[in-house]
């Protein structure tokens, strides 16, 4: 979220202009303000849309709730700096993409802090996320600041999706355990909407209906 | 069940809660206090050790995740790179309060192991996770260059 | 260099002084030998030829232990590699800070207050060693030479160690002759700090590193708002955590005891506490700031007046009416505050990196119910302070003692504050608001300066109140804005409001200067710009003190201020300020960073601190002061949210300067024959206004609020 966006949010909360530095709102506070995890509609909810292309696009829009969620966007940055937390603040410490695999800089890799699994803090207010393959999405898969249509087109484009076929995209969405982390992000973070199984089913239905993008 | 790992080249074992962060296993149970607590949430880098030769924040490393792995702490780090870093640090009188410097040194050794001739940007990126509240950063940067035998001034 | 090791107390035989002292680093190292010569409380010469200095100030990074050792080595003409230091025990008659009347460090006073005391101590030792040689060889003392720890005359030669026992039998000279400055061999030169190696290889001993047999680890759960108290505790969940041993109420909250720090911290988090917040601070920072802002619209207690500011303002051709906002700031030393306490005989033994050694020991003995005289402080390195370890209320020491007492002294108790307790626990740089009305006359000269400040007093309600508050005026709050103000301003008025809040406040590296210098140096820069004058020449025309002018001229020279082309998109800003009797001027080269905040590329800094005992330590303090000041100017803010809860609890939200944000720093020390003055703090005040002045030049926007990250300045 932009600095201005944060400010708007703060004003909305009644902490007007004199209140708080945009950088100073702790993730834990934001987490408390977040609504309960949002659900995903099942594929069947779209059965009423007769036109397959329209149905496909509508299904992708539903998938978009996951794709544009902080759990996904934070590590699909357009720059070399990931973001973090539900507020999508710039990652602190100020880490960088580093090598082509997005594993961080020599001496300060993702794995310097992010271990094989989530680790709760002793202070009881949060956790550091983890996964054995924790890394940034490649720069050509940057989603931050893009419209859902742009993300959709990008996702289908083998030059920009890591050379994946649609079937492989489905496999990635449905079964990749790093993607799956989004539904098990540890204390202090809102999980992605629904479940990975639902997300996988939506992805399959989207492909089966022609993988159309929303306008 | 005890967790077995290598510590500074020797076998070590911890029989308590496997969720216990390595930091506290080192400090409170095994008596290696050179590795420091500064934040507990991987923000400051004072707890940096080498896990299988790479920089790792021990405060967010449950000891249960390192079974069979090799841990090196400031007390046990050896070799030419470590010697060069130590000599550069002492030569420039880098430390002020000194509390963060074990972590700074470990991060620097980790950087130079991975990248023996770092640029200024490499140094800034690698050391970005190590806070020094005394702000000895000017000397840390120079000491890393001295240890690496690289020259150069930032624009 | 061998800063010696191994904790050990010994009795000094000579001079009738029985002094226990402890050695500051851990691990097995050289053993201090019995001191053969102990002419005073500060110098010990061993038969092993070691010269050990008993350092009375806490070593928290500013280098006083190397500093006092340098002074004594110089007066003795000792060899540098025979010098060591140890930390003094808690003993006011021997080791009081001569400015405070009790042991302590603060106000950048260490070298300033002990300069002559250390010189005399070293000179006395030297005179005794020389006299011993004179008697041994039958040559007059005046025919002796001393160099690198060796006394010689003609073909006679003896080391300090060889002469120590003989010297110990001689009377201690009451008024030894100290050197003339041109005789100094170490002072004014770079010598390696004595603690660098131990602080590089991990062997330096901090309180956090103390481990005693059967020791338990305690963590304290504190109230969620300042002034809250415990109503009821449900400890079941905490006690269910493996490793948690016990839970006890203490005055500051609830203590959890465990077999390691992690379990204690988890236990503290797991406590279910019903808090009584009826007397707590429940206002948010925003509400408090609004009240402070209203207060500065009224004149306040008059601190000082010269001429008639109101009349001068009324006739001014141009005016600025500016209100400045400064947030609460935490010190956040790298090592959070910590103590290890055990019962020993009829007293207690305390391990700490104590900044008020006697005050803290007395407070802890009071809490423990044991006599101070039967108790012992074992002093360690302190992992930073920036003011935080000098708490007049002795809060943290008392809390630790309460934890040990509540445990019935059944085992040694180690209390390490969590970073969360450190940041949310108060003792902040006070939130401060200044309103200043200033005018310029038709000739571009300053015509009236009316300033009103509102903040909570640091001194009020502490043992230092009588010292710090005179005629209802808190000197700490307006230091740097009052008559020591560097500029000649004919019509000046300064007022002050002492605000009340349960939020504990404290001196924070350079205290009042942290905000007064910003107000003064940004406004004068703006006024000079309005008058079409050069920032350096304009200041020089107004500066009262020649030493300030000297620092400013020199910084303009080394930075090429106004004399060289600056890269596109960059600008220079300058500031000069006197604090703690030292004069510091800085020029910052700044651009707009990618994040919309100032990117500071380089800072040129000049300092006139009198005689620079160790110029490299002075340089290091300027570098560190610049980094500390810059980090907080950019990001530092402690915020009370709704209900008075502190929102920043770790370095993710209380952002610290990191290496990529640290500018290059070039320091020039102004040669001086004046006696030494402070260096630990004076590097801080000028950096924020220097950056803000560059920022105004870059963006056209005057900075009225810190930190920059607050977002009002972009």
XYZ file of N, CA and C in Angstrom, chain C residues 243-359:
351
model
N 9.505 -25.479 30.990
C 10.597 -24.560 31.320
C 10.183 -23.452 32.260
N 8.880 -23.140 32.302
C 8.428 -22.100 33.230
C 8.407 -22.685 34.629
N 9.014 -21.948 35.566
C 9.176 -22.463 36.928
C 8.161 -21.839 37.878
N 7.975 -20.525 37.731
C 7.095 -19.863 38.698
C 6.608 -18.538 38.135
N 5.574 -18.003 38.766
C 5.010 -16.702 38.384
C 4.775 -15.913 39.661
N 5.241 -14.672 39.703
C 5.089 -13.857 40.916
C 4.728 -12.420 40.541
N 3.867 -11.801 41.338
C 3.608 -10.383 41.099
C 4.804 -9.529 41.538
N 5.092 -8.489 40.783
C 6.109 -7.501 41.163
C 5.478 -6.124 40.940
N 6.040 -5.079 41.541
C 5.397 -3.763 41.410
C 5.175 -3.313 39.964
N 6.074 -3.690 39.051
C 5.951 -3.216 37.673
C 5.077 -4.116 36.811
N 4.578 -5.231 37.370
C 3.757 -6.137 36.565
C 3.772 -7.536 37.145
N 4.022 -8.518 36.280
C 4.055 -9.901 36.728
C 5.328 -10.549 36.195
N 6.075 -11.204 37.088
C 7.336 -11.836 36.679
C 7.129 -13.322 36.436
N 7.728 -13.805 35.356
C 7.705 -15.229 35.044
C 9.146 -15.731 35.108
N 9.370 -16.820 35.829
C 10.708 -17.387 36.014
C 10.790 -18.695 35.237
N 11.895 -18.882 34.545
C 11.999 -20.072 33.698
C 13.443 -20.524 33.588
N 13.616 -21.675 32.949
C 14.951 -22.265 32.826
C 15.748 -21.628 31.693
N 15.089 -20.873 30.819
C 15.834 -20.090 29.825
C 15.018 -18.840 29.462
N 15.670 -17.934 28.771
C 15.047 -16.649 28.465
C 13.808 -16.823 27.596
N 13.913 -17.722 26.623
C 12.811 -17.938 25.681
C 11.547 -18.392 26.401
N 11.705 -19.349 27.301
C 10.542 -19.844 28.033
C 9.959 -18.749 28.920
N 10.832 -17.943 29.517
C 10.353 -16.844 30.360
C 9.562 -15.842 29.523
N 10.075 -15.526 28.339
C 9.370 -14.570 27.469
C 8.034 -15.144 27.002
N 8.032 -16.407 26.642
C 6.763 -17.030 26.221
C 5.777 -17.070 27.379
N 6.301 -17.367 28.559
C 5.437 -17.407 29.736
C 4.808 -16.050 30.000
N 5.627 -14.993 29.885
C 5.104 -13.637 30.126
C 4.005 -13.302 29.126
N 4.201 -13.744 27.884
C 3.183 -13.468 26.865
C 1.908 -14.276 27.112
N 2.069 -15.439 27.734
C 0.913 -16.329 27.916
C 0.070 -15.977 29.147
N 0.593 -15.102 29.994
C -0.178 -14.718 31.194
C -1.476 -14.039 30.776
N -2.536 -14.375 31.480
C -3.779 -13.625 31.266
C -3.927 -12.667 32.437
N -3.764 -11.383 32.149
C -3.761 -10.391 33.215
C -4.945 -9.446 33.051
N -5.642 -9.234 34.147
C -6.694 -8.232 34.195
C -6.054 -6.963 34.767
N -5.955 -5.934 33.951
C -5.223 -4.731 34.352
C -6.173 -3.662 34.883
N -5.720 -2.927 35.875
C -6.430 -1.740 36.346
C -5.813 -0.535 35.639
N -6.553 0.046 34.734
C -6.016 1.170 33.949
C -6.654 2.494 34.366
N -7.256 2.505 35.572
C -7.988 3.715 35.979
C -7.058 4.917 36.151
N -5.798 4.671 36.477
C -4.868 5.802 36.642
C -3.868 5.875 35.486
N -4.106 5.092 34.462
C -3.139 5.010 33.362
C -3.322 6.161 32.372
N -2.254 6.397 31.609
C -2.327 7.348 30.485
C -3.105 6.674 29.372
N -4.302 7.163 29.099
C -5.093 6.547 28.032
C -5.217 7.467 26.826
N -4.568 8.645 26.910
C -4.599 9.529 25.737
C -3.679 8.975 24.643
N -4.020 9.242 23.414
C -3.127 8.902 22.313
C -2.101 10.023 22.144
N -1.046 9.726 21.405
C -0.066 10.773 21.075
C -0.755 11.940 20.404
N -1.725 11.645 19.542
C -2.408 12.704 18.796
C -3.134 13.638 19.756
N -3.780 13.051 20.750
C -4.487 13.897 21.719
C -3.511 14.728 22.533
N -2.403 14.096 22.939
C -1.415 14.829 23.727
C -0.806 15.961 22.903
N -0.519 15.651 21.639
C 0.097 16.657 20.774
C -0.843 17.851 20.588
N -2.127 17.559 20.496
C -3.103 18.656 20.358
C -3.082 19.539 21.603
N -2.957 18.912 22.775
C -2.914 19.699 24.017
C -1.622 20.512 24.102
N -0.510 19.911 23.720
C 0.770 20.633 23.728
C 0.705 21.810 22.736
N 0.078 21.537 21.594
C -0.006 22.580 20.567
C -0.839 23.749 21.052
N -1.871 23.462 21.830
C -2.677 24.546 22.403
C -1.857 25.314 23.432
N -1.067 24.569 24.232
C -0.282 25.213 25.290
C 0.696 26.241 24.728
N 1.353 25.907 23.624
C 2.384 26.828 23.111
C 1.785 28.084 22.470
N 0.450 28.166 22.391
C -0.183 29.420 21.940
C -0.195 30.435 23.081
N 0.107 29.998 24.302
C 0.152 30.909 25.457
C 1.599 31.063 25.912
N 1.909 32.168 26.615
C 3.330 32.517 26.861
C 4.100 31.526 27.729
N 3.439 30.857 28.688
C 4.164 29.914 29.541
C 5.036 30.610 30.572
N 5.723 29.802 31.375
C 6.658 30.346 32.360
C 7.811 31.010 31.630
N 8.097 32.259 32.010
C 9.162 32.950 31.290
C 10.522 32.434 31.718
N 11.298 31.973 30.780
C 12.623 31.442 31.064
C 13.650 32.563 30.955
N 13.461 33.385 29.972
C 14.494 34.361 29.658
C 13.899 35.426 28.751
N 14.354 36.651 28.927
C 13.942 37.686 27.994
C 15.068 38.702 27.832
N 15.262 39.135 26.608
C 16.264 40.150 26.272
C 15.573 41.143 25.356
N 15.727 42.429 25.607
C 15.040 43.416 24.766
C 13.545 43.215 24.847
N 12.879 43.423 23.728
C 11.425 43.256 23.729
C 11.002 42.566 22.427
N 10.784 41.269 22.526
C 10.481 40.483 21.335
C 9.173 40.936 20.696
N 8.184 41.230 21.531
C 6.869 41.596 20.998
C 6.952 42.869 20.157
N 7.643 43.882 20.671
C 7.782 45.151 19.946
C 8.543 44.949 18.640
N 9.626 44.167 18.752
C 10.447 43.932 17.556
C 9.656 43.178 16.495
N 8.868 42.203 16.934
C 8.047 41.452 15.983
C 7.006 42.365 15.338
N 6.457 43.277 16.151
C 5.402 44.163 15.638
C 5.936 45.058 14.516
N 7.216 45.418 14.600
C 7.753 46.310 13.557
C 8.467 45.544 12.439
N 8.462 44.209 12.516
C 9.166 43.406 11.509
C 8.495 43.535 10.140
N 9.327 43.479 9.116
C 8.798 43.565 7.756
C 8.246 42.226 7.286
N 8.914 41.156 7.710
C 8.471 39.811 7.348
C 8.455 38.966 8.614
N 7.567 37.977 8.659
C 7.472 37.134 9.859
C 7.321 35.660 9.506
N 7.815 34.839 10.388
C 7.524 33.398 10.322
C 6.880 33.025 11.655
N 5.782 32.303 11.589
C 5.138 31.777 12.795
C 5.082 30.265 12.621
N 5.996 29.571 13.282
C 6.168 28.140 13.011
C 5.949 27.317 14.273
N 5.253 26.216 14.133
C 5.108 25.269 15.232
C 5.820 23.978 14.834
N 6.669 23.506 15.750
C 7.496 22.318 15.493
C 7.033 21.166 16.374
N 6.989 19.963 15.801
C 6.529 18.786 16.539
C 7.622 17.733 16.586
N 7.894 17.270 17.798
C 8.900 16.218 17.994
C 8.257 15.066 18.770
N 8.419 13.840 18.291
C 7.730 12.707 18.930
C 8.473 12.175 20.154
N 7.815 11.310 20.900
C 8.530 10.486 21.867
C 9.541 9.632 21.097
N 10.721 9.425 21.685
C 11.725 8.561 21.064
C 12.254 7.571 22.098
N 12.412 6.332 21.683
C 13.054 5.337 22.542
C 14.548 5.321 22.241
N 15.354 4.961 23.246
C 16.806 4.896 23.048
C 17.202 3.617 22.316
N 16.512 2.531 22.682
C 16.739 1.229 22.055
C 18.212 0.831 21.982
N 18.920 0.810 23.123
C 20.294 0.292 23.075
C 20.269 -1.155 22.595
N 21.320 -1.563 21.900
C 21.358 -2.927 21.340
C 21.149 -3.964 22.426
N 21.822 -3.791 23.559
C 21.582 -4.695 24.685
C 20.463 -4.081 25.517
N 19.351 -4.775 25.599
C 18.263 -4.259 26.435
C 18.731 -4.267 27.884
N 18.047 -3.528 28.734
C 18.505 -3.436 30.122
C 18.385 -4.789 30.820
N 19.415 -5.099 31.610
C 19.466 -6.427 32.208
C 20.307 -6.416 33.480
N 19.985 -7.324 34.358
C 20.659 -7.436 35.657
C 20.662 -8.901 36.071
N 21.705 -9.294 36.785
C 21.700 -10.602 37.435
C 21.935 -10.341 38.922
N 21.043 -10.883 39.742
C 21.102 -10.586 41.182
C 21.084 -11.886 41.967
N 21.993 -11.976 42.934
C 21.953 -13.119 43.842
C 22.216 -12.655 45.267
N 21.717 -13.439 46.185
C 21.975 -13.173 47.602
C 23.380 -13.646 47.886
N 24.147 -12.834 48.602
C 25.516 -13.239 48.920
C 25.818 -12.740 50.327
N 25.984 -13.637 51.254
C 26.200 -13.251 52.639
C 25.013 -12.449 53.138
N 25.305 -11.314 53.739
C 24.225 -10.476 54.253
C 23.762 -9.451 53.222
N 24.308 -9.524 52.035
C 23.934 -8.531 51.018
C 23.553 -9.203 49.711
N 23.634 -8.431 48.650
C 23.384 -8.994 47.323
C 24.615 -8.732 46.449
N 24.790 -9.605 45.479
C 25.791 -9.372 44.437
C 25.015 -9.135 43.150
N 25.376 -8.066 42.476
C 24.637 -7.665 41.276
C 25.593 -7.577 40.097
N 25.237 -8.220 39.004
C 25.962 -8.059 37.750
C 25.183 -7.078 36.894
N 25.852 -6.036 36.428
C 25.157 -5.045 35.598
C 26.168 -4.237 34.816
N 25.697 -3.574 33.789
C 26.466 -2.534 33.124
C 25.831 -1.235 33.581
N 26.128 -0.883 34.829
C 25.364 0.177 35.480
C 25.930 1.550 35.150
N 25.049 2.464 34.832
C 25.477 3.828 34.511
C 25.433 4.730 35.753
N 24.598 4.359 36.728
C 24.579 5.025 38.047
C 24.887 3.941 39.078
N 26.171 3.606 39.218
C 26.537 2.420 39.976
C 26.022 2.443 41.408
N 26.277 3.548 42.106
C 25.900 3.593 43.518
C 24.387 3.784 43.653
N 23.826 4.654 42.847
C 22.375 4.886 42.912
C 21.598 3.609 42.646
